[in-house]
XYZ file of C-alpha atoms in Angstrom:
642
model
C 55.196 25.515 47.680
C 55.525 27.193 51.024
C 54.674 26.365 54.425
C 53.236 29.466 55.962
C 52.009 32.181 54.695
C 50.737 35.389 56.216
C 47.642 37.045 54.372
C 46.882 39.964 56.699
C 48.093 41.965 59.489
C 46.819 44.068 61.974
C 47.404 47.847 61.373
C 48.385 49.874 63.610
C 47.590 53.520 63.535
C 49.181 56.750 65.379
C 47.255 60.228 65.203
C 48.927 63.723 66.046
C 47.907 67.272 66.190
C 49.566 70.412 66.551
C 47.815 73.397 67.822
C 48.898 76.775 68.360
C 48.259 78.362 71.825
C 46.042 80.958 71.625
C 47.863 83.642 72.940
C 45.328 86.308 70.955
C 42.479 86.344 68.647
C 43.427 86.452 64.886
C 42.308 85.484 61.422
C 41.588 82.293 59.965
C 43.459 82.875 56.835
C 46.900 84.354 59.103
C 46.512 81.272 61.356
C 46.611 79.007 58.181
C 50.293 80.918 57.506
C 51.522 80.270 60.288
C 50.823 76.806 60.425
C 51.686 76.324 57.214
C 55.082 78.087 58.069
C 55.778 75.791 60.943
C 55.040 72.646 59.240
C 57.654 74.321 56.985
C 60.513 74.714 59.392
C 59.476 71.508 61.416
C 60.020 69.128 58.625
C 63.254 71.097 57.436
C 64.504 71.144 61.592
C 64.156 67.604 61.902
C 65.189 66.365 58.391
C 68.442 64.845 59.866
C 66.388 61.866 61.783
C 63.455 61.694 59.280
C 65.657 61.321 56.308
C 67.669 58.447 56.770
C 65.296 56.523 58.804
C 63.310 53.046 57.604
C 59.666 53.525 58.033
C 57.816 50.416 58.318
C 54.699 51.574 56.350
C 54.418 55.485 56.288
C 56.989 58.188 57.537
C 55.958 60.669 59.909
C 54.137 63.378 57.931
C 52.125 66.666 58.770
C 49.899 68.660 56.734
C 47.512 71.690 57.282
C 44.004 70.812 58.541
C 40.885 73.997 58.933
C 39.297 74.216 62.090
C 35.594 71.920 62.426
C 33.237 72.235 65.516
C 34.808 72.473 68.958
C 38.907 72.115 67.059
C 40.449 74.278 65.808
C 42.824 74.702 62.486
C 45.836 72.845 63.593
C 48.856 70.449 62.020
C 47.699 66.820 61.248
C 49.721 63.431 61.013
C 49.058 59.918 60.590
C 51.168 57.016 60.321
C 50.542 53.213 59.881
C 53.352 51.620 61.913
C 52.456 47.990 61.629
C 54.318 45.712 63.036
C 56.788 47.964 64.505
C 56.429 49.572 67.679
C 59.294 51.421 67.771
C 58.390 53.482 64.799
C 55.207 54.967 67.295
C 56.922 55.668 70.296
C 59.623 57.345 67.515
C 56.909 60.169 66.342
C 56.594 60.536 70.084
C 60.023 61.041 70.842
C 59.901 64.163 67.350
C 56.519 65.399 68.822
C 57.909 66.014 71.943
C 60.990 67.506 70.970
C 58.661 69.685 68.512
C 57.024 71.089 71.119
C 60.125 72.023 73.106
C 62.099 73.938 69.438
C 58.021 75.552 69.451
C 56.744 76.810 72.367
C 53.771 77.807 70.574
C 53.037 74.793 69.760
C 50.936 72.388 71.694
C 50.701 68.205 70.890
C 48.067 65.838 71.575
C 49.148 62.331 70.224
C 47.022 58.766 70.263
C 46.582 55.228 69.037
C 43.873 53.466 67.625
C 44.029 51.765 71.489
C 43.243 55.219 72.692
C 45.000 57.584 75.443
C 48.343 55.184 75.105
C 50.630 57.417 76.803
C 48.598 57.175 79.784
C 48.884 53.654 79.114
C 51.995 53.489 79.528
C 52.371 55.054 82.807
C 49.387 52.927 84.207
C 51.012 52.355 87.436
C 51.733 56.228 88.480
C 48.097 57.773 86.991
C 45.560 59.840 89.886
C 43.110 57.191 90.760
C 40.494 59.568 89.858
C 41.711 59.530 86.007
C 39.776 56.381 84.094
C 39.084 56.105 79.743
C 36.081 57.874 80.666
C 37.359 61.001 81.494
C 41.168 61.263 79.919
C 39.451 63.363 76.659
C 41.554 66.048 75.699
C 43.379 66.123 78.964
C 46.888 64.650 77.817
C 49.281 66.868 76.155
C 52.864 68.015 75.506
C 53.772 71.754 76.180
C 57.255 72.496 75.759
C 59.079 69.209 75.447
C 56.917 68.073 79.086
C 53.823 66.097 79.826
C 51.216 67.691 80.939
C 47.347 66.335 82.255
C 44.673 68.463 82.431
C 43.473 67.696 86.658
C 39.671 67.393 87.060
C 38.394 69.699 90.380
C 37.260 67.393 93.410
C 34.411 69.211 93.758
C 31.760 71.454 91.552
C 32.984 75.052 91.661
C 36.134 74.386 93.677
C 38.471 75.429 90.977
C 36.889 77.861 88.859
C 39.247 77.867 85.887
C 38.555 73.650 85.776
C 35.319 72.073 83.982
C 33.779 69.695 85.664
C 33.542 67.614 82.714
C 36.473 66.516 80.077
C 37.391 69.742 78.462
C 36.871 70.378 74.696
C 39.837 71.149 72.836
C 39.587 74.924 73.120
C 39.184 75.433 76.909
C 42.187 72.629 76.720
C 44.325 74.911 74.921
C 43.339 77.646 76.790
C 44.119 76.407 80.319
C 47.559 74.981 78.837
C 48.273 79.169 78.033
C 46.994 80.334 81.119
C 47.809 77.748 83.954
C 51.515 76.123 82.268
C 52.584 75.276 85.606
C 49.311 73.754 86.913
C 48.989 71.198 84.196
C 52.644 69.340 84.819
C 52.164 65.605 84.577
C 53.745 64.081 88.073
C 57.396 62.944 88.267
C 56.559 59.623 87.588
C 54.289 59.619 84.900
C 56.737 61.433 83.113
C 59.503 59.316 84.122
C 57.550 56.173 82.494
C 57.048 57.797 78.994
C 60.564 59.122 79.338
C 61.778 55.911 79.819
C 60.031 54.452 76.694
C 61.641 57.005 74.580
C 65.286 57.203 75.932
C 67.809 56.934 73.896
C 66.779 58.503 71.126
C 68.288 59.828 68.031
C 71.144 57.378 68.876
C 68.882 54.987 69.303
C 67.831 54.860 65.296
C 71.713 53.076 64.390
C 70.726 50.668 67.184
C 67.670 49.669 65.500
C 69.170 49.083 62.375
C 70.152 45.843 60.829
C 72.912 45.122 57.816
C 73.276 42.337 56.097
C 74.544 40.766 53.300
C 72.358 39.705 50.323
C 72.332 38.198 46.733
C 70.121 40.598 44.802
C 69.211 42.100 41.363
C 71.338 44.347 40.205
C 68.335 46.312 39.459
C 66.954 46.200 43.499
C 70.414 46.959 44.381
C 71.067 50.027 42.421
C 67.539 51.364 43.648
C 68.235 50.735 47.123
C 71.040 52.428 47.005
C 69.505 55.526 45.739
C 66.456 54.929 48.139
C 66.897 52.879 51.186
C 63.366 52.879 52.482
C 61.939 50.980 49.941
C 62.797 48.048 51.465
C 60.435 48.172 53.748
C 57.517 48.030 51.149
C 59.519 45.267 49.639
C 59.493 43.121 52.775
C 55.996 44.112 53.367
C 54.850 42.950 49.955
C 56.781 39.581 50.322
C 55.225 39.592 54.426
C 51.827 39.668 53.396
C 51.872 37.970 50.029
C 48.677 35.913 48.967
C 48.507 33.339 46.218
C 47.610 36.042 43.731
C 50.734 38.109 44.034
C 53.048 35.139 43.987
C 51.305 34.467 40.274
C 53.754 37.459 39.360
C 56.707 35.124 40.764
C 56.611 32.367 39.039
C 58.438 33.773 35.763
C 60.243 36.918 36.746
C 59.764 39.693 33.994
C 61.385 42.924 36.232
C 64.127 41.275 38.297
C 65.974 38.970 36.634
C 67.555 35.888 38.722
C 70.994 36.314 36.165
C 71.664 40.156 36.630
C 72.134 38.869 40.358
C 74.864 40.362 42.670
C 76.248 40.487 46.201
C 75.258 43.737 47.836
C 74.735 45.249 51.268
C 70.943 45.969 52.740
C 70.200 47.705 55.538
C 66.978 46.528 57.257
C 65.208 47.522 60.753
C 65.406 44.488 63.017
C 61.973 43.784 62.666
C 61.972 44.301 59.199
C 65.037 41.602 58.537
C 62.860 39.243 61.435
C 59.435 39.095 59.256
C 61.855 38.503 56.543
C 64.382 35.608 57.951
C 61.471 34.490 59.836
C 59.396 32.919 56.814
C 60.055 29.763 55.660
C 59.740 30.132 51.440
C 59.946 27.823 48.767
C 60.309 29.765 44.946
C 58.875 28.628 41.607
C 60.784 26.012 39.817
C 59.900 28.469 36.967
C 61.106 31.506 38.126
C 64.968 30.976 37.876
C 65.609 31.754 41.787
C 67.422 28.308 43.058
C 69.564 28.579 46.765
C 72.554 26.423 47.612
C 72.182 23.890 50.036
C 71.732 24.963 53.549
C 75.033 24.152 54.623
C 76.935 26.476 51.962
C 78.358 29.546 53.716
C 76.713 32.337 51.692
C 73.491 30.441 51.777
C 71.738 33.416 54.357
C 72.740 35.702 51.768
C 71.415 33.684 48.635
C 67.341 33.024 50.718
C 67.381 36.684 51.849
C 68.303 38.024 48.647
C 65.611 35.887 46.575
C 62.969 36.456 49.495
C 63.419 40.240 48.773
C 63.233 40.081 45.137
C 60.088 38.254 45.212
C 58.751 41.570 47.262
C 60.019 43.799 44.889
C 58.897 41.782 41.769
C 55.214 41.727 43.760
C 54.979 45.929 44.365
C 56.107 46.203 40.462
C 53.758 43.691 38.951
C 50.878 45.952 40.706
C 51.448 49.067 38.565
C 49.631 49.542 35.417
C 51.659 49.251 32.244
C 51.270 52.411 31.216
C 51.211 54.604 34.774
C 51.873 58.068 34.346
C 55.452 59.603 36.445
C 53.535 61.919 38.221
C 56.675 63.217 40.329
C 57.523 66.163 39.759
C 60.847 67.786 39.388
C 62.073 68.501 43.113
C 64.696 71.337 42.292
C 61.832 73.056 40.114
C 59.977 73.670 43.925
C 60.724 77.254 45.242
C 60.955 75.540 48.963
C 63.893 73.069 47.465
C 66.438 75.933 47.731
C 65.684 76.927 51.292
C 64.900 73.088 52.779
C 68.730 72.297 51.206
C 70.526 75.451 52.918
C 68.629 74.454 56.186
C 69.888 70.815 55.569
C 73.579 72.309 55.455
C 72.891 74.223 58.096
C 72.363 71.247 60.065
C 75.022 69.182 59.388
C 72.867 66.730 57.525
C 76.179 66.010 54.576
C 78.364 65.251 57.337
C 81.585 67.088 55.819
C 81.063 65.139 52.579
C 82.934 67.060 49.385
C 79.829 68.361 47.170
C 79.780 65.648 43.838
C 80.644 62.814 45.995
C 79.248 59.521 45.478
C 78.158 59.268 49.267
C 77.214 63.285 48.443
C 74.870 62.053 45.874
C 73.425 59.503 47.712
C 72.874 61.610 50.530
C 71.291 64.066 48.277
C 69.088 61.932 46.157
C 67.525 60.729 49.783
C 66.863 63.891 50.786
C 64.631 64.856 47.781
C 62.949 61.785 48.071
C 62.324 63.133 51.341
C 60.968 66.438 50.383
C 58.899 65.164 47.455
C 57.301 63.072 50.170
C 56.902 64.723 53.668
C 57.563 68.627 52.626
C 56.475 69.319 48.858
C 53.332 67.183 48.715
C 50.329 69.088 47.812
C 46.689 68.035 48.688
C 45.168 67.293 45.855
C 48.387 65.368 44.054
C 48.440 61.325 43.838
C 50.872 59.866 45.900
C 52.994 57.481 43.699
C 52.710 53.816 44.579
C 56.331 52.068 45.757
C 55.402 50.091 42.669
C 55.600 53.601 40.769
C 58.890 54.828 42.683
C 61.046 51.691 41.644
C 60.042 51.491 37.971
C 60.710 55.248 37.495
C 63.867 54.944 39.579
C 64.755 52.033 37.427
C 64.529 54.252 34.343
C 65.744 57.493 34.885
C 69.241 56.492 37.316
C 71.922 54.354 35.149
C 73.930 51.512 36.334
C 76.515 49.045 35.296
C 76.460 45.718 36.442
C 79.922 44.897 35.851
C 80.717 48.186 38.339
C 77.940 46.348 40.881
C 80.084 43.123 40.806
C 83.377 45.176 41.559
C 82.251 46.849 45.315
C 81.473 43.212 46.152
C 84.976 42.830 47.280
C 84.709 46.322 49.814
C 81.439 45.284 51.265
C 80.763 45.981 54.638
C 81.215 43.341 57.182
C 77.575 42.048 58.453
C 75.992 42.342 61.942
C 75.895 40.434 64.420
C 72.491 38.894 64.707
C 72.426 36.789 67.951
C 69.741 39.133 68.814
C 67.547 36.993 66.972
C 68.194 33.974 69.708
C 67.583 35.709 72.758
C 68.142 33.461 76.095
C 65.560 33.122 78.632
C 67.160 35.672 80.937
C 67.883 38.369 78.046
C 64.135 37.688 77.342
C 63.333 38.384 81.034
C 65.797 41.297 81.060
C 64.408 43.011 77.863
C 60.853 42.217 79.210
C 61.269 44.062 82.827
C 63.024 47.069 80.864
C 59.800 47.489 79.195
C 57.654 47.729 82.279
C 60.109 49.743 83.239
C 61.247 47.597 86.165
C 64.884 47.325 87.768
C 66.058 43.864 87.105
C 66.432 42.589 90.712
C 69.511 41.591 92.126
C 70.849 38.171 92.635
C 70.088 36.254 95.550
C 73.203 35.592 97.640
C 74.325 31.621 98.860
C 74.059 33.579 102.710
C 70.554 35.311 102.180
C 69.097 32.233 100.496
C 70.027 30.378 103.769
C 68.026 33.767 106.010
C 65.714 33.805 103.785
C 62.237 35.192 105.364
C 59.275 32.982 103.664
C 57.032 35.437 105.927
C 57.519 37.906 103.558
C 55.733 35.296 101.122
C 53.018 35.074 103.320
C 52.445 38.709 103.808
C 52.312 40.212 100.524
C 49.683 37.268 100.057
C 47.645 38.535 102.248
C 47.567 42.064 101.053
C 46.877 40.662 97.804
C 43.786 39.062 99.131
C 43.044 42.263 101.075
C 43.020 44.675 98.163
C 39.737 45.403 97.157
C 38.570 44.161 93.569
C 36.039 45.730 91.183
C 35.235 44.880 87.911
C 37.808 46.370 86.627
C 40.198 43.415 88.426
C 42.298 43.247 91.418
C 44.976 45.798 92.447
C 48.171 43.715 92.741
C 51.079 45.113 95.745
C 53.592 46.581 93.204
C 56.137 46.947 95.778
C 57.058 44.810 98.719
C 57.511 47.847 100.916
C 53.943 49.123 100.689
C 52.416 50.402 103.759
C 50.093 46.722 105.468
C 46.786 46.757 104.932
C 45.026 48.113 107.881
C 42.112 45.185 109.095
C 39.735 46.135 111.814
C 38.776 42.980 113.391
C 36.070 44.765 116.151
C 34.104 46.271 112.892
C 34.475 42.970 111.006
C 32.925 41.408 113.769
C 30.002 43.686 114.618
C 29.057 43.742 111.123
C 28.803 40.205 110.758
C 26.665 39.867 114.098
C 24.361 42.351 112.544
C 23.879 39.660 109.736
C 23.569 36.887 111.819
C 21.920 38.238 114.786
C 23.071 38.931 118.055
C 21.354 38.949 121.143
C 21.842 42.512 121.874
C 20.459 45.285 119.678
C 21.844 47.910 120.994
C 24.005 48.919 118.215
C 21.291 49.181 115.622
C 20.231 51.793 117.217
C 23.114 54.177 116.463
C 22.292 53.163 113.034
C 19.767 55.532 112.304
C 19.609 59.271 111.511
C 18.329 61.186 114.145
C 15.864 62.845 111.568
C 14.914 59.447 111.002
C 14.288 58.487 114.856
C 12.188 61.691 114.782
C 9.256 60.993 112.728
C 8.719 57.554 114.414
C 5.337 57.036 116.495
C 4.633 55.041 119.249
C 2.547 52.924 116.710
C 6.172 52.232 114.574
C 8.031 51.522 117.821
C 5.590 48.732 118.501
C 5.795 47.631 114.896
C 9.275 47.969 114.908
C 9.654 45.937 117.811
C 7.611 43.018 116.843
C 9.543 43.109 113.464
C 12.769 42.933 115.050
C 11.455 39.733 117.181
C 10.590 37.847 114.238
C 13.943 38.879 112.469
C 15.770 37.757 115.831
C 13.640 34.033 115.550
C 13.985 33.523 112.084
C 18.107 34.352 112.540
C 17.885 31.847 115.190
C 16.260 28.892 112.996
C 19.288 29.752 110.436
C 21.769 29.773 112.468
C 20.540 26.876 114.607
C 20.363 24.922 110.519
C 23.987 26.086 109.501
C 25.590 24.759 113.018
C 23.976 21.151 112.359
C 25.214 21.132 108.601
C 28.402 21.696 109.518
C 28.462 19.319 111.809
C 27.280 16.504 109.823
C 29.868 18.133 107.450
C 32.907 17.184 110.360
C 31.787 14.013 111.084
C 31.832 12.692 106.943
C 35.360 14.564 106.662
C 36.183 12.650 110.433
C 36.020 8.870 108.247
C 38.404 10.368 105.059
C 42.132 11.589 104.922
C 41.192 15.116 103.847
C 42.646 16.654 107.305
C 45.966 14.927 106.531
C 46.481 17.603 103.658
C 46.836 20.491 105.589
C 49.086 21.302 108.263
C 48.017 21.744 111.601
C 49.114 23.897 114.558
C 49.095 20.767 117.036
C 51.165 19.474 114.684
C 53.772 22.164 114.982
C 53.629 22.201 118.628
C 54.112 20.215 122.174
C 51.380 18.245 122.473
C 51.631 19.356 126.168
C 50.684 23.236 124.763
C 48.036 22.143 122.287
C 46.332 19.823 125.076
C 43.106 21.509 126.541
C 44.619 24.860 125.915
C 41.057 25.806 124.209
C 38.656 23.412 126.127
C 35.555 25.391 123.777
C 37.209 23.489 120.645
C 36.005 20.209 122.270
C 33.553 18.359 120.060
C 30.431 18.741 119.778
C 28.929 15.678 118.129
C 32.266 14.698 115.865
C 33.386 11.186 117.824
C 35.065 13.518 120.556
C 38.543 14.455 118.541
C 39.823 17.483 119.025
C 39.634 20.351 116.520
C 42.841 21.667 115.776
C 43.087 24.448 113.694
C 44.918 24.487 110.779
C 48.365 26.443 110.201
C 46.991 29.108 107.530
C 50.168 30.427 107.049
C 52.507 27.688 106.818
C 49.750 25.918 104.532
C 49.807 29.433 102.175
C 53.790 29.323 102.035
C 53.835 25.609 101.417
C 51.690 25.570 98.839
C 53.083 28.199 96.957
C 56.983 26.962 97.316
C 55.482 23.601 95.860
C 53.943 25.324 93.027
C 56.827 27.494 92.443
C 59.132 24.569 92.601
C 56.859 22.547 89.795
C 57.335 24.663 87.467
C 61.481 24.107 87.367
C 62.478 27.318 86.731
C 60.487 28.438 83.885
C 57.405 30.583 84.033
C 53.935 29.532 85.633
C 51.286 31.363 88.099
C 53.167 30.951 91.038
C 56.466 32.958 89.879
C 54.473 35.428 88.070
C 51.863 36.590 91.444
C 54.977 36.624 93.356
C 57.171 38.845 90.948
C 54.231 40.829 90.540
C 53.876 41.681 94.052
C 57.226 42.304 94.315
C 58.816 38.859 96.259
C 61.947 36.868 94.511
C 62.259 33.794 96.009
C 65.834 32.021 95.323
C 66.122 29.388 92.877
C 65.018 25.813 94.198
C 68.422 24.329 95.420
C 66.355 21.421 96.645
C 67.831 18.380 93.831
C 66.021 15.480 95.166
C 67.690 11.974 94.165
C 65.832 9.727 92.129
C 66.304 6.578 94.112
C 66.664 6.266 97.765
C 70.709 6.863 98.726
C 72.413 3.551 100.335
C 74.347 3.177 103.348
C 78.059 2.876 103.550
C-alpha cells in the first residue's frame, strides 16, 4: 500500500530552569510566590511569539518546581522538539530574552546531548573547559552568556571552587561577581549567531499552502492552528495499526471535502510532502493524476486527513471534556488586558472574525501554558479536535465560498536546494563567511605553497584521543619545530657516542645520593646499553639496505618526484658525495621532493573528485585553503595537426 513508512523517531528533549538570585535569605513558601508570580507575567510578556507559533511536539511551558538537595525551588520547562531544531534554539532565543525583562532571574538551559550551547561555540571555548567539568558553569544573566572560570591553581581565587560548582555557590557567584562570569566575545558571538533573527524569524519559518481537506479539519484549524503539527506527526510516524482506522473513514469524511489554506512549519510540510502514500481503496480518498494542476493540493490534503483521522480514532468513545471554561479562571481577565497591552490584536475591531480567531488562539494558549494546574489531565490532540468539532459550528456551503479569496501559496523552491545554496546554508551554520570567489588573475598567481603549509601544521598539531586539532584559519601563527631538540632526543634513543648530555638529565638531589659503588654500576650499565644500541642500529642499517636494493629492480621510485629531477643535473651531481651508495648497485640517492609530492597529490585528489565533495576538498576547507576550480579540461583523444 505504501512504500515507506516511518515507525519511530528520535526525540529530542530541551530542559530549562529559572532561578532567582539570591540576593537575601527568605521563606520557602514567599519564594514559591514569587516564582509563581513570574511564571505569571513571563508567559503573559511573551504571549505575542508563543501564541501564534507551530510547535512541533510541545510548546514552551514553565511550571513551579520545590527545591531538592543541592537546587533550589526554581521555574521548570521541558519540551520535545523532534525533528525540528529550530523550535530548541527558539526557547533559547525566549530564555534569553527572559533573563534580560528579569534581572532576577537566572537560566541554565540543556539537551539530552548535554552542555549544547557550549557546543555550539566549540571553536572559541578555554582549552581548560572539557564535559567533565562544564557542570553548572553555563548560564544566562541578563540577556548575556556567562561561564563560570575554574582557578588555575588551588587557592588562587578564593571566591572559585576548585571543582564544578553546585547550583547554589553557582548562583551565588553569578550575584556577587556579574562582571567576572561574562562568556568571551566570541563564544557569545556563536550562540548569537544561531539565534539571530528572531521574532521575525518565526514568518520565515512558516510555510502556506494550499490543500483539499475536510471541512471538519478545516474549520478546526482555523480555530486552532497548531494542531497540525500533531496531525502531521500522527500521519509521520504511522504504523500498520493506526492506518486500520484509515481504511473506512468514520470522522473525516472524503465528501465534506474543500479547498482551504494550511499553514505548516517548513519541516512540518517536508515530513509531510516528503512521504510517498498510497490510501485505502476503501476509504473514499482517490487523487487526480499527477499531472492535474491541483494535484499537490488533493495528496497533501488526504495525507493530512489520514493524521487527523489517526489522533481521533485514539480517544475513547466516551472521554470525558475535561477543559475547563477559560473565562471562568480569575488570571483570564488580567492575561487578556496584558495581551492588549501588547499589541497582540493588532488594531483588529473587537467581534471580528480575525478578532475571534485571534482570541480563540489565545485561550487555547492559556488553557495550555498559563492555567494548567498540576494535578489536571492534559487533554490528548485526539480530545482537543473532537470537542472542538462539537462545541464551534460551521457551514460547509460558507467553507466552499472563501475558496475563491484564498491566499496565494508559497513559494517552495526551498525544498530543491542547489549544491551551492546547500554549501551556503551549511557554512552559515558553522557560522563561517562564505569565501569569496576566486578571480581569472589570482587563479593564474595562485600560491600552491600555501597548500603545502597548512599541511604541515596539520601534521604538526598534536593529537590525543580526543582527535586532531585541525588549522581553522589560514593565518594562524606556524608551528614552531626545533630541529636541535628533535635531534638530541632521538640520539638519546639510538645512542650516541657521547654521553655527555645525559648527564644534565638528572636532578641534582638525585646525583647526590649516588656512591662510588652506583657510579661503577652505572657505568658498566651504560656500556652494555651503548653495545646493545650498536647491534640495533648496526641490524636496522643492513635491513634497509637490502630494502634499497629490492626497490632498485621495481618502478616504485618512478612515483614520486625527485629533486634531481627538478634540477640541473650539473647541481644535483656530487653535490652530497655522503648520499653515494653504499651497497645499492652504485646509483645515486636522490631525495625525493616532499613538497611538490604533498601538493601533487592532493591537486590530483582534489581534481578526482570533479567538483563535488570528497576528503581532499573537505581537509583543505577545513584548514582554511580554497583552491580554484580545476580549469584543467583534458581532451579525450589526442588533438591533430593542421
Amino acid at each position: 500500500m505504501e512504500e515507506n513508512m516511518k515507525f519511530a523517531t528520535v526525540e529530542d528533549t530541551v530542559e530549562y530552569r529559572l532561578f532567582l538570585i539570591p540576593d537575601k535569605p527568605g521563606d520557602p513558601e514567599e519564594h514559591r510566590e514569587i516564582l509563581q508570580k513570574c511564571i505569571e507575567r513571563i508567559m503573559t510578556q511573551f504571549a505575542p511569539m508563543l501564541v501564534p507559533y507551530i510547535w512541533q511536539n510541545q510548546p514552551f511551558n514553565l511550571k513551579y518546581k520545590p527545591g531538592k538537595g543541592d537546587v533550589p525551588a526554581h521555574i521548570f520547562g521541558m519540551t520535545k522538539f523532534g525533528d525540528n531544531i529550530e523550535d530548541e534554539w527558539f526557547i533559547v532565543y525566549i530564555v534569553k530574552q527572559i533573563t534580560k525583562e528579569f534581572p532576577e532571574l537566572v537560566a541554565r538551559i540543556e539537551d539530552n546531548d548535554g552542555e549544547f550551547l557550549l557546543i555550539e561555540a566549540a571553536d572559541f571555548l578555554p582549552k581548560w573547559l572539557d564535559p567533565d567539568n562544564s557542570a553548572n558553569r553555563v548560564f544566562f544573566h541578563q540577556g548575556e552568556l556567562c561561564i563560570i572560570p575554574a582557578p588555575k591553581k588551588s587557592g588562587t581565587v578564593s571566591w572559585l571552587p576548585t571543582t564544578p560548582p553546585t547550583i547554589s555557590q553557582a548562583l551565588s557567584i553569578i550575584s556577587t561577581h556579574p562582571e567576572k562570569i561574562l562568556a568571551s566575545e566570541s563564544v557569545r558571538a556563536a550562540v548569537n549567531r544561531r539565534i539571530r533573527g528572531y521574532p521575525e524569524k518565526i514568518k520565515a519559518s512558516l510555510h502556506q499552502a494550499h490543500c483539499f481537506l475536510p471541512a471538519g479539519i478545516a474549520a478546526v484549524l482555523k480555530q486552532c492552528p497548531r494542531l497540525v503539527a500533531a496531525g502531521v506527526q500522527a500521519f509521520y510516524l504511522r504504523d500498520p495499526i493506526d492506518l486500520r482506522a484509515c481504511r473506512i473513514f468514520k470522522t473525516f469524511l472524503p465528501e465534506t471535502r474543500i479547498m482551504t489554506s494550511v499553514t505548516f512549519t517548513k519541516c512540518l510540510y517536508a515530513q509531510l510532502v516528503q512521504q510517498r502514500f498510497v490510501p485505502d481503496r476503501r476509504s473514499g480518498y482517490k487523487l487526480p493524476p499527477p499531472c492535474h494542476p491541483q494535484y499537490r493540493a488533493h495528496e497533501l490534503g488526504m495525507k493530512l486527513a489520514h493524521g487527523f483521522e489517526i489522533l481521533c480514532s485514539k480517544c475513547s468513545p466516551h472521554f470525558s471534556d475535561s477543559k475547563s471554561l477559560v473565562t471562568t479562571s480569575p488570571l483570564w481577565a488580567g492575561f487578556l488586558e496584558s495581551l492588549k497591552k501588547n499589541d497582540y490584536f493588532k488594531g483588529l475591531m473587537e467581534g471580528s472574525v480575525q478578532y475571534q480567531e485571534r482570541l480563540e488562539m489565545a485561550k487555547n494558549y492559556f488553557q495550555l501554558s498559563v492555567n494548567r494546574p498540576e494535578s489536571s489531565h492534559a487533554m490528548s490532540p485526539g480530545e482537543e479536535i473532537l470537542t472542538l468539532l462539537q462545541t464551534i459550528p460551521f457551514d460547509i456551503e460558507e467553507l466552499k465560498k472563501e475558496e475563491a479569496y484564498l491566499p496565494p501559496e508559497d513559494d517552495e523552491r526551498w525544498l530543491d536546494l542547489s549544491p551551492d545554496q546547500l554549501d551556503q546554508l551549511l557554512q552559515e551554520a558553522a557560522g563561517k563567511k562564505e569565501p569569496e570567489p576566486i578571480s581569472k588573475g589570482q587563479e593564474e598567481n595562485y600560491d600552491l605553497t600555501q597548500v603545502s603549509e597548512s599541511m604541515k601544521a596539520f601534521i604538526s598539531k598534536v593529537s590525543t584521543h580526543k582527535g586532531a586539532e585541525v588549522p581553522r584559519e589560514p593565518s594562524e601563527a606556524p608551528i614552531t619545530f626545533d630541529a636541535d631538540s628533535f635531534l638530541n632526543y632521538f640520539d638519546k634513543i639510538l645512542g650516541s657516542k657521547s654521553h655527555e648530555s645525559d648527564s644534565d638529565d638528572l636532578d641534582e638531589e638525585d646525583s647526590e645520593c649516588l656512591d662510588s659503588d652506583d657510579d661503577v654500576d652505572l657505568e658498566t650499565q651504560e656500556a652494555g646499553e651503548e653495545a646493545s644500541v650498536k647491534g640495533t642500529l648496526d641490524d636496522l642499517k643492513s635491513y634497509m639496505a637490502q630494502m634499497d636494493r629490492e626497490l632498485a629492480h621495481t618502478s616504485i621510485a618512478k612515483s614520486f618526484t625527485t629533486q634531481k629531477q627538478m634540477e640541473p643535473l650539473s647541481q644535483t651531481t656530487n653535490d652530497n658525495p655522503e648520499e653515494e651508495d653504499s651497497g645499492t648497485g652504485g646509483s645515486v640517492m636522490t631525495p625525493v621532493d616532499v613538497d611538490l609530492n604533498l601538493v601533487s597529490n592532493i591537486l590530483e585528489s582534489y581534481s578526482s573528485q570533479a567538483g563535488l565533495a570528497g576528503p581532499a576538498s573537505n581537509l583543505l576547507q577545513s584548514m582554511g585553503v580554497q583552491l580554484p576550480d580545476n580549469a584543467d579540461h583534458r581532451p579525450t583523444s589526442k588533438p591533430t595537426k593542421d
